[in-house]
XYZ file of C-alpha atoms in Angstrom:
570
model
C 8.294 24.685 -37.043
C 5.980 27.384 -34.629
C 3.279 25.000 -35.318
C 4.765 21.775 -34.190
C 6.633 22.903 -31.377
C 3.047 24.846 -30.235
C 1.594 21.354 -30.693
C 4.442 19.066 -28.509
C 3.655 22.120 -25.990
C -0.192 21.503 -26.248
C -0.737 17.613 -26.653
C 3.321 16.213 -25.828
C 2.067 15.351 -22.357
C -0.787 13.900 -23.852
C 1.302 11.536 -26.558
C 3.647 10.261 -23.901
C 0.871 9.801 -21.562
C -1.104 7.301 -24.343
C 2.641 5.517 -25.478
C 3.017 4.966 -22.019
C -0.526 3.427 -20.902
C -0.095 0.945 -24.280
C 3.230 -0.148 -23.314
C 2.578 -0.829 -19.746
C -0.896 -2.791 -20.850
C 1.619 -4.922 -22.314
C 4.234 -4.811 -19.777
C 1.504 -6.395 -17.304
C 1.497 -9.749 -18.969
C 4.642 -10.767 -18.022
C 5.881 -12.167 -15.027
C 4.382 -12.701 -11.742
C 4.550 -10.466 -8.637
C 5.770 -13.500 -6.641
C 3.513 -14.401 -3.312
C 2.926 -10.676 -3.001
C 0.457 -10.011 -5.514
C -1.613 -13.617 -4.768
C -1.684 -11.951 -0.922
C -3.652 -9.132 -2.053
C -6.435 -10.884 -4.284
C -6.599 -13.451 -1.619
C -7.271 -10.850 1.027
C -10.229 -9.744 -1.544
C -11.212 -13.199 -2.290
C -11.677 -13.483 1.558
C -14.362 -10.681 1.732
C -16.651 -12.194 -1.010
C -16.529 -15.326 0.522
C -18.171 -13.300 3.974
C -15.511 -12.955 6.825
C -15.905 -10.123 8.728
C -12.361 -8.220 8.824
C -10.519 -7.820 12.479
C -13.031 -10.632 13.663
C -12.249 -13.583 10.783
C -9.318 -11.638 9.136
C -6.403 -10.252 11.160
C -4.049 -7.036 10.051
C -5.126 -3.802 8.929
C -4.191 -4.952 5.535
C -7.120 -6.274 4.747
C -9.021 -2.619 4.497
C -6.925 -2.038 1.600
C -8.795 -5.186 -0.109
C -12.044 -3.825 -0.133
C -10.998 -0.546 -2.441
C -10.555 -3.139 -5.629
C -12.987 -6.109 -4.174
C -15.423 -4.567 -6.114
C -13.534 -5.366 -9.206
C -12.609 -8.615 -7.981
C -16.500 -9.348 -7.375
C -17.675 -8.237 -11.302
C -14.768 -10.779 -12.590
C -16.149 -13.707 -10.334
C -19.402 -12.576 -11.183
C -19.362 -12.214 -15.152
C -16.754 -15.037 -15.124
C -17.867 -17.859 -12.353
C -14.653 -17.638 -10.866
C -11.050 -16.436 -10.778
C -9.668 -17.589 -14.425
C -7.203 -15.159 -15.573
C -8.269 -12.925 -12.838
C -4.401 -11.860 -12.473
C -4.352 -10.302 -15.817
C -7.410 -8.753 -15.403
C -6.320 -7.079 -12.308
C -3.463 -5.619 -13.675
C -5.255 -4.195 -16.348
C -7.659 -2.263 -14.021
C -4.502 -0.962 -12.115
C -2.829 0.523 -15.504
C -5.959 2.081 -15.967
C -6.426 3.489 -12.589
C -2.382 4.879 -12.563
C -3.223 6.687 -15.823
C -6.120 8.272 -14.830
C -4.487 9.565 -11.366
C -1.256 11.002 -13.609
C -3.831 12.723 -15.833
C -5.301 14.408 -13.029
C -2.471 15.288 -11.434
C -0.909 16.686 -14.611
C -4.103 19.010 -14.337
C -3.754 19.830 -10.983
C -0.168 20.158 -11.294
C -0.590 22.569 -13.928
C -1.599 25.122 -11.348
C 1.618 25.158 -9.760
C 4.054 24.740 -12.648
C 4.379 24.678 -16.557
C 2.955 22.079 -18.694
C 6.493 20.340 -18.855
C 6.596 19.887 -15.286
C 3.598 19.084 -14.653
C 3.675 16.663 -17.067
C 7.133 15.662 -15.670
C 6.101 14.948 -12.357
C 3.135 13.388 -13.302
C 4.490 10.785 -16.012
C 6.944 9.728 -13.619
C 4.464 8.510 -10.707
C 2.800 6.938 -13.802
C 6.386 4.924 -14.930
C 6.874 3.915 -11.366
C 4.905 1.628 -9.560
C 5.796 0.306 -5.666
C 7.684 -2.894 -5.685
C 7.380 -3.297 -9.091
C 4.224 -5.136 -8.145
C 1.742 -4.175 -11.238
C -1.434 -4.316 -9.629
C -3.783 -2.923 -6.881
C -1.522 -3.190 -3.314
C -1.782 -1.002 -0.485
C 1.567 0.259 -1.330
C 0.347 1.419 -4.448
C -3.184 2.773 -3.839
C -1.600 4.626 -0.878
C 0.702 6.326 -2.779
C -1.596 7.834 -5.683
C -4.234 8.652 -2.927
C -2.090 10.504 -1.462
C -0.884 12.588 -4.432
C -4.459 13.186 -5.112
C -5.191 14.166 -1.714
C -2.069 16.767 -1.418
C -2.790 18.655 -4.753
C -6.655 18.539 -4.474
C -5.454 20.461 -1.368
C -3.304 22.850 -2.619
C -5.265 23.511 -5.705
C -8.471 24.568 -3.204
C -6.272 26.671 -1.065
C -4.960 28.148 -4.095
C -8.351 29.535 -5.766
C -10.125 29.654 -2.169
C -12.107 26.543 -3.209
C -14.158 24.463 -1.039
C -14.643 21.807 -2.858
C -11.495 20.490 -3.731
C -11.082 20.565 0.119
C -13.832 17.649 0.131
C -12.339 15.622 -2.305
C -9.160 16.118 -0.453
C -10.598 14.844 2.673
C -12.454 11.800 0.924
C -8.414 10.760 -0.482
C -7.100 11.093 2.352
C -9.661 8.778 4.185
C -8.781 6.031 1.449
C -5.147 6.951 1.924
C -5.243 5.978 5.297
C -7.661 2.696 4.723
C -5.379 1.647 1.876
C -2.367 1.579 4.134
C -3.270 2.465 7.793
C 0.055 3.587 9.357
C -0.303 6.731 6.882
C -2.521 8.156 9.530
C 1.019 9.955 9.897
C 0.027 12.471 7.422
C -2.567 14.035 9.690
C -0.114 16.603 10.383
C 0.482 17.285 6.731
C -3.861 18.245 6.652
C -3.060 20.825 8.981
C -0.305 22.280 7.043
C -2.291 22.222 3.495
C -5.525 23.927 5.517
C -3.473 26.734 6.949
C -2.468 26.869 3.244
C -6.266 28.538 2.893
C -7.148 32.502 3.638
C -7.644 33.168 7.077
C -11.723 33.831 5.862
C -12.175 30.119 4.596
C -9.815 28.274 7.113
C -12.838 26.769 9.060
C -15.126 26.296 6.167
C -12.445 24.565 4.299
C -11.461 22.309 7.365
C -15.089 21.288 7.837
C -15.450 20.175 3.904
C -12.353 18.314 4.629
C -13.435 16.682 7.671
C -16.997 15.992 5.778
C -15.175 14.248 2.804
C -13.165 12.014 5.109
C -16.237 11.082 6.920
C -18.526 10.090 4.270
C -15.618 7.804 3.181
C -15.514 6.460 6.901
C -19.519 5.870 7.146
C -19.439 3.859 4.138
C -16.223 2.272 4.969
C -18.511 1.881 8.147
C -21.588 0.605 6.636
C -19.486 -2.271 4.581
C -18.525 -3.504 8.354
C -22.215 -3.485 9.839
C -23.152 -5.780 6.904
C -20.308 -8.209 8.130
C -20.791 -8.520 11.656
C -21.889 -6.142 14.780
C -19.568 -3.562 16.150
C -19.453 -5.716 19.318
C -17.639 -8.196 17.348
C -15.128 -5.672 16.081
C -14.662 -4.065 19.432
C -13.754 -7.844 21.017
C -11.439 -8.307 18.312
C -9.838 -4.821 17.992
C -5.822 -6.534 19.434
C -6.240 -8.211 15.904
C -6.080 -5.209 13.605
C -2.178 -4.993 15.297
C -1.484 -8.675 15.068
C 1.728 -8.941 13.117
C 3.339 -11.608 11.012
C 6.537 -13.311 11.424
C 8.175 -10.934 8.863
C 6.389 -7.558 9.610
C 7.462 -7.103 13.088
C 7.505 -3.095 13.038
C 10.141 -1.253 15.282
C 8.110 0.061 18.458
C 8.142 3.676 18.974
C 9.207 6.574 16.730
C 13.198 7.258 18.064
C 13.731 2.924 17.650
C 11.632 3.657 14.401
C 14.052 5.905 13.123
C 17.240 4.432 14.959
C 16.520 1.422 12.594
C 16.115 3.557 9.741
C 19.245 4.933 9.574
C 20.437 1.455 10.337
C 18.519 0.419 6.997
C 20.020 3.123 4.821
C 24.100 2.842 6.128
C 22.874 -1.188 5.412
C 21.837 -0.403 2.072
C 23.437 2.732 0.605
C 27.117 3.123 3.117
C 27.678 6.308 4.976
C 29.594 7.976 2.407
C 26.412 9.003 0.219
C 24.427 9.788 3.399
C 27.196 11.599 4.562
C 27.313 13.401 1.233
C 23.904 14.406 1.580
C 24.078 15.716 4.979
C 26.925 17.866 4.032
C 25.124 19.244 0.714
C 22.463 20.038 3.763
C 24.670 22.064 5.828
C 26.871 23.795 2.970
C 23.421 24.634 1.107
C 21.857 26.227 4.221
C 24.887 28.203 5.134
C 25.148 29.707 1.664
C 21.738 30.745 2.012
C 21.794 32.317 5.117
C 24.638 34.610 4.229
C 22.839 35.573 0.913
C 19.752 36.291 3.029
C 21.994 38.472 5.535
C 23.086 40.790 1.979
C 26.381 38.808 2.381
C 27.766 39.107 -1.519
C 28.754 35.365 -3.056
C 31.591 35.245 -5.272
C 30.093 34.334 -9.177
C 31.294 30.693 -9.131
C 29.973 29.679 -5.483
C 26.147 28.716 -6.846
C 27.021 26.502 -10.181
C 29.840 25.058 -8.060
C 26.546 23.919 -5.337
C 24.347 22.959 -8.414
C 27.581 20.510 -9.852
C 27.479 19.149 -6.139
C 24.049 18.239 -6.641
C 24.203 16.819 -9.695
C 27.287 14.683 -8.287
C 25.091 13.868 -5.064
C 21.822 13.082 -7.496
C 23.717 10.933 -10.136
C 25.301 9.330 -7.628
C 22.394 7.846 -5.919
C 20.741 7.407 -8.906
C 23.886 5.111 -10.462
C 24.539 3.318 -7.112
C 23.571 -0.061 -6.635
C 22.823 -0.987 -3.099
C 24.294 -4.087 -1.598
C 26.071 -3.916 -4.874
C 22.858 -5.539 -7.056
C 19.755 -3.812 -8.729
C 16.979 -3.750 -6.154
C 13.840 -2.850 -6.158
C 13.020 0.600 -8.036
C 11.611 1.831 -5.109
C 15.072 2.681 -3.967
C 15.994 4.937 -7.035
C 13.783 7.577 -5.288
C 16.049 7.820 -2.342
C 19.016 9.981 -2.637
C 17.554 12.671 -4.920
C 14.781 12.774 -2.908
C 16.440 13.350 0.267
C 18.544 16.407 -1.681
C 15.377 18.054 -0.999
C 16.277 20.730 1.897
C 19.653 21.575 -0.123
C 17.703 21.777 -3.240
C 15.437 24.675 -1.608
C 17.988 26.657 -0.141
C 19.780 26.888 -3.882
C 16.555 27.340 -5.845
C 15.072 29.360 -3.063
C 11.715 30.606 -5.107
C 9.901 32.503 -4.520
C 6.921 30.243 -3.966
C 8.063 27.507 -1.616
C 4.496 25.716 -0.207
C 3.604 23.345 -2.726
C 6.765 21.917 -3.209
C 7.701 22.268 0.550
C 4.177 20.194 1.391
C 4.940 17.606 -0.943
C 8.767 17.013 0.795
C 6.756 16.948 4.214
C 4.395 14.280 2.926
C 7.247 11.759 1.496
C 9.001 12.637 4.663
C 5.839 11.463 6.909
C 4.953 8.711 4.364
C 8.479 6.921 5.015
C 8.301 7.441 8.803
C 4.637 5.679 8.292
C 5.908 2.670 6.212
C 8.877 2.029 8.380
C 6.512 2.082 11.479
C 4.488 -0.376 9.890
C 7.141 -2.843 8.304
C 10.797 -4.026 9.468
C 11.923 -3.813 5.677
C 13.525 -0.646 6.342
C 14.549 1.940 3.621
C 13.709 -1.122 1.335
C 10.296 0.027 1.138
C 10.225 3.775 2.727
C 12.279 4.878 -0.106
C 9.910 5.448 -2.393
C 7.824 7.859 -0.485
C 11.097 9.947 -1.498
C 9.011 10.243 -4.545
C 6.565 12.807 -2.755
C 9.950 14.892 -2.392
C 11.461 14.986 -5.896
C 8.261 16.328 -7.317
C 8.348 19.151 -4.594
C 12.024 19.378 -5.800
C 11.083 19.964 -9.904
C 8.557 22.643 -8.409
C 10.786 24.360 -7.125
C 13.281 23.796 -10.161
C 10.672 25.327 -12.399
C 10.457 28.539 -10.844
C 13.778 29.260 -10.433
C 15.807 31.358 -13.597
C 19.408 31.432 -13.903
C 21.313 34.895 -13.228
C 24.224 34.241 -15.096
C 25.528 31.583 -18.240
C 27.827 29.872 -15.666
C 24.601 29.148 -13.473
C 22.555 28.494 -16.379
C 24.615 25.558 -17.607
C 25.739 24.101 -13.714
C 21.591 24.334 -13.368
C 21.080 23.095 -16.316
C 23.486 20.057 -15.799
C 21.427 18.993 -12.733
C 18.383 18.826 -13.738
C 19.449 16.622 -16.660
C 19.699 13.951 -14.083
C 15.934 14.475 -13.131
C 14.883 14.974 -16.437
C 16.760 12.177 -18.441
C 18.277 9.990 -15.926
C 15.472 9.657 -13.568
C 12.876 8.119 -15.868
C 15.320 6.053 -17.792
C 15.804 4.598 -14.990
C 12.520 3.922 -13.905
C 11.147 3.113 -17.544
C 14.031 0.391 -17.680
C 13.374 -1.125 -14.502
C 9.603 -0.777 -15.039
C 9.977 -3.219 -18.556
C 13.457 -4.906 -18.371
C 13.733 -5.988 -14.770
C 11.258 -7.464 -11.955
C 11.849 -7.694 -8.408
C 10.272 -11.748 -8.928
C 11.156 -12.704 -12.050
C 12.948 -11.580 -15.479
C 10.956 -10.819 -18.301
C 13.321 -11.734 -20.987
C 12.803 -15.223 -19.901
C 9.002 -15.524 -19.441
C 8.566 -17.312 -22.515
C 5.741 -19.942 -21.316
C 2.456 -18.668 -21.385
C 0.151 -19.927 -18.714
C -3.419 -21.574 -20.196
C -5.320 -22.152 -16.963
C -6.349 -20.941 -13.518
C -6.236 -17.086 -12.068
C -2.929 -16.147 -13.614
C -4.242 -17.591 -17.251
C -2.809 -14.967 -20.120
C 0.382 -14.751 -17.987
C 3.723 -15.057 -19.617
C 6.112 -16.442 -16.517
C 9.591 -18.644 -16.819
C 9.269 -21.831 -17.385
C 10.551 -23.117 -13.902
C 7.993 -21.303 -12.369
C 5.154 -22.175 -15.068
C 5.893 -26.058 -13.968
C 5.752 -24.908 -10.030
C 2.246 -23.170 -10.793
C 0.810 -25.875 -13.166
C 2.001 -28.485 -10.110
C -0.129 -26.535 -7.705
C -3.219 -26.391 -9.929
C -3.300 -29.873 -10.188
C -2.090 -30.905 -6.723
C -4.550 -28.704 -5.207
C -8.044 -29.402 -7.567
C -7.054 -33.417 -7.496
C -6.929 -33.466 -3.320
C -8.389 -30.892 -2.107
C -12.517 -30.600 -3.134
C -14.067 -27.369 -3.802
C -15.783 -25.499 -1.173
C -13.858 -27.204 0.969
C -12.190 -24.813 4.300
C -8.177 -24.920 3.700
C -4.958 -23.758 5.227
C -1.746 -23.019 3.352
C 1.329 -23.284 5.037
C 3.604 -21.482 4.710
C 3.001 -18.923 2.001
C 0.813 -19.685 -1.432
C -1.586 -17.246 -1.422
C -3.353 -18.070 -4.758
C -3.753 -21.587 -3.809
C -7.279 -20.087 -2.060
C -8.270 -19.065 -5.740
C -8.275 -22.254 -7.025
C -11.351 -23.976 -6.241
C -13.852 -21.337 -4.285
C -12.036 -22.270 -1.396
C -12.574 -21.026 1.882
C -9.695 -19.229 3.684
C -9.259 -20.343 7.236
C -5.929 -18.307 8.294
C -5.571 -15.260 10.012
C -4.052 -13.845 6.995
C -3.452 -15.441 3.505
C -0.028 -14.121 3.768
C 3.330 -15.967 5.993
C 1.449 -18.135 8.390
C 3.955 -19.008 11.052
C 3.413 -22.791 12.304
C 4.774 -22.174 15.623
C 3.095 -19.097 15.971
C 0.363 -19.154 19.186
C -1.819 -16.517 17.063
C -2.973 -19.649 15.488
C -4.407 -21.210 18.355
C -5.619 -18.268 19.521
C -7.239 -17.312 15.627
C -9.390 -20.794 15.885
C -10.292 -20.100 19.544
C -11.926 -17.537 18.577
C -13.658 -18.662 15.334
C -14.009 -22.237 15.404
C -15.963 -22.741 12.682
C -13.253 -21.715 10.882
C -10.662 -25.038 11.858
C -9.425 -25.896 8.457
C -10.932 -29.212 7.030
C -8.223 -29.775 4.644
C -4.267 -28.253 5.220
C -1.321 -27.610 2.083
C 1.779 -27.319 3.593
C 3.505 -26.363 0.424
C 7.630 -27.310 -0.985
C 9.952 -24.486 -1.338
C 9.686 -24.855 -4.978
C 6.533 -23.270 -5.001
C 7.172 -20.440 -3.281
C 9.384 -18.052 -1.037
C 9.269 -18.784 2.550
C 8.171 -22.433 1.900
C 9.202 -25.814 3.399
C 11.623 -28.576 1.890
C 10.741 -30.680 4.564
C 6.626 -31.013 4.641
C 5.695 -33.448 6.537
C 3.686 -32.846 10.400
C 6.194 -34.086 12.073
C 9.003 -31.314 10.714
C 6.414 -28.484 11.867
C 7.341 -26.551 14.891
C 5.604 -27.363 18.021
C 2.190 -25.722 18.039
C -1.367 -26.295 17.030
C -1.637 -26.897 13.922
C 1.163 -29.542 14.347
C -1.242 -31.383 16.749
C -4.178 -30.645 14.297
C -2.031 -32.618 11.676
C -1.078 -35.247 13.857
C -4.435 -36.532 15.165
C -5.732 -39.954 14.903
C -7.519 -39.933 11.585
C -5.470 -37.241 9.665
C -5.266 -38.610 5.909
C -1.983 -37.333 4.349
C -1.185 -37.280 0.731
C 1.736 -36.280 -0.538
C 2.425 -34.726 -4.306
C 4.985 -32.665 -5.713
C 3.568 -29.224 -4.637
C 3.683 -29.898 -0.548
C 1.178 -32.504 1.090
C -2.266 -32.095 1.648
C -4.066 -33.271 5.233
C -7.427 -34.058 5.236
C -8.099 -33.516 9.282
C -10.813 -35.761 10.260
């Protein structure tokens, strides 16, 4: 019995860490990621066909592409083109998840037992942003930025400097996988001080040289493109915006709307909950701190309350129906500050860092995106790891506390990734696996299991597309069908493969300034095909604007199918 239970201890992490890889590798073939997931190989597509980003491709999205266009060019390149490219994709990603929870279980290691560490780190493997199971700034943001945090800690911990240049390298690709995460510069600071006094400089200068040798070859990948007098007349396009990512303005409207977003989504009674946990927490400390004596029932009476507040938020449903899985992260994560003052260990840093990054990393996301605690919630994740670090060093005083402790963290421990594992296999924010029973035989999502209503809608578009629309050939989509550029070496001609707004000026304005990028052939696709589509698709429906006059020159040939209708502009 000695022996096995010294064996879970020594390779348990290791087991669940292989059960879960070979489940998710077969989780991946099911379903697709809606539009979303299209957007982001399309964005890579775009680089390997030779625009220059910010000149020929708007949004700082598009710096997240060129992380995984290498990828995307070995496919094309073994391959000769994008069949079954999805699958592929998704693949990679599993692979790249599990080998940032591996090292962070190292890492992690540092800072708490094996059980937590492995804890923590199997749960930023089950969970992945959106549910979207593939490469996404989203997701390459968020595991950069675990890497870059306990790299951090790890060197400041030892009195290291070269985990501080790793650091510095991850937090570079943090910020080019999702650009508003420039927000945890403050956070750098913070882990730096974390350093003795000795090494402070010499650890900020490995930083600073990590993040820069990241930046000269992110650099050197834009020379090839184009000349930095190309980017510099283009820089207002890096913060052009679409017609659903309008952003908020300035930081109080920022987080005026966020609180909007989580009454919207959650009520007021669990926030309210929350903030009360907050203030009772805090007080309780304070007199303990002051040598004020606490009767024996006050602390497993907080640590029920949390378990209440945690369980809770964990249960709830917002807007009454299973969302995304992002937003299981919330409520327990924003326990965090209550959570301290009742642990209160005696080693507070790492786990305080960590809350300070998913605090910073929501602000980030909801400057960058109006979808509100929709997507910002799951930088909460940041703060329920620093949460089980502090768990783990804290040891109960008394039975009572033992068991009211002990009931709490059940709902970390068990709860938590049920959850997540469930919604990771059972449910998808596009699409329900239990009913993706048609398995796709052609084009980029070839290998794909998808419903069948959807597998008619993509098979549609494959033919619609190849049968009109030659290969080579420059093409619009309107309004959203982002894998549509995959099918036949096509050459985007949009400011962003993503929403394309009709009526929006930024068209005129995108083929002002690179006319030799004026589509030669236009899809404006049916609603059947996609979200944000049109059930009306003919030129004359279109909002007043240019590409409306594009479509309605003398000359225009129209056909129409059953995916949208294609315009061949003369």
């Amino acid at each position: 019995m000695d022996t096995l239970r010294d064996a879970m201890k020594k390779y348990g992490f290791w087991l669940l860490w292989l059960a879960l890889a070979a489940a998710l590798l077969v989780r991946v073939r099911y379903c697709t990621a809606g539009e979303e997931e299209s957007y982001f190989l399309a964005e890579a597509n775009a680089y390997l066909k030779g625009l220059a980003p910010i000149q020929e491709m708007w949004g700082g999205t598009y710096f997240s592409a060129l992380i995984f266009m290498p990828l995307a060019a070995a496919f094309h390149a073994v391959t000769g083109g994008y069949t079954g490219v999805f699958l592929f994709l998704r693949c990679c990603y599993i692979l790249f998840t599990a080998g940032v929870s591996a090292v962070s279980y190292l890492l992690l290691r540092r800072f708490a037992a094996p059980a937590w560490a492995g804890l923590i780190a199997l749960l930023g493997f089950a969970f992945t942003p959106l549910n979207l199971n593939t490469f996404s700034y989203n997701s390459m943001a968020m595991h950069f930025a675990m890497l870059f945090v306990l790299l951090a800690l790890w060197g400041a911990k030892e009195g290291r400097i070269a985990p501080a240049v790793l650091s510095g390298a991850f937090f570079a690709l943090t910020v080019q996988a999702y650009p508003p995460m420039i927000v945890l510069a403050p956070v750098c600071l913070v882990l730096l001080i974390c350093y003795a006094k000795g090494k402070r400089a010499q650890a900020f200068g490995a930083f600073c040289g990590g993040g820069a040798a990241v930046l000269l070859l992110f650099l050197v990948v834009l020379r090839l493109r184009a000349p930095f007098s190309v980017y510099l007349e283009n820089l207002d396009a890096l913060f052009i915006r679409d017609s659903v990512h309008q952003g908020h303005g300035g930081l109080v409207s920022t987080l005026v709307a966020w609180l909007a977003s989580c009454r919207y989504w959650y009520g007021s009674a669990p926030i309210l909950a929350v903030g009360a946990l907050w203030l009772l927490t805090g007080f309780l400390r304070w007199r303990a701190c002051k040598g004020r004596r606490l009767a024996a029932w006050v602390w497993p009476v907080v640590w029920a309350a949390l378990l209440a507040g945690a369980a809770w938020g964990l249960l709830l449903r917002p807007q009454g129906y299973m969302y995304y899985s992002n937003m299981k992260w919330f409520i327990p994560g924003l326990l965090w500050p209550a959570v301290l003052f009742a642990a209160w260990p005696e080693k507070k840093a790492p786990g305080l860092t960590l809350c300070l990054v998913g605090m910073c990393y929501a602000v980030g996301i909801l400057i960058g995106t109006d979808l509100g605690i929709v997507n910002a919630s799951y930088g909460f994740y940041f703060c329920v790891a620093g949460e089980l670090l502090w768990l783990a060093q804290t040891a109960p005083k008394t039975k009572r506390m033992a068991f009211a402790r002990g009931a709490a963290l059940a709902v970390l421990v068990i709860l938590l990734p049920v959850q997540l594992c469930y919604m990771r296999f059972c449910y998808d924010s596009f699409g329900n696996p239990a009913r993706a029973t048609v398995r796709l035989a052609e084009g980029p999502m070839k290998g794909l299991h998808v419903e069948p209503e959807k597998a008619q809608a993509y098979e549609g578009v494959l033919r619609d597309v190849s049968a009109n629309v030659p290969g080579g050939a420059k093409l619009l989509v309107l309004d959203n069908l982002p894998y549509a550029y995959l099918l036949g070496e096509y050459i985007p001609c949009s400011p962003s493969p993503w929403i394309n707004d009709v009526g929006d000026e930024q068209l005129r304005l995108f083929y002002k300034r690179n006319p030799r990028l004026i589509p030669e052939y236009v899809l404006v696709a049916r609603e059947e095909t996609g979200v944000f589509n049109r059930a009306d698709t003919s030129a004359e429906s279109l909002p007043e604007g240019y590409v409306k006059d594009l479509l309605l020159q003398a000359g225009t040939v129209r056909t129409e199918t059953a995916s949208g209708t294609v315009y061949r502009i003369p």
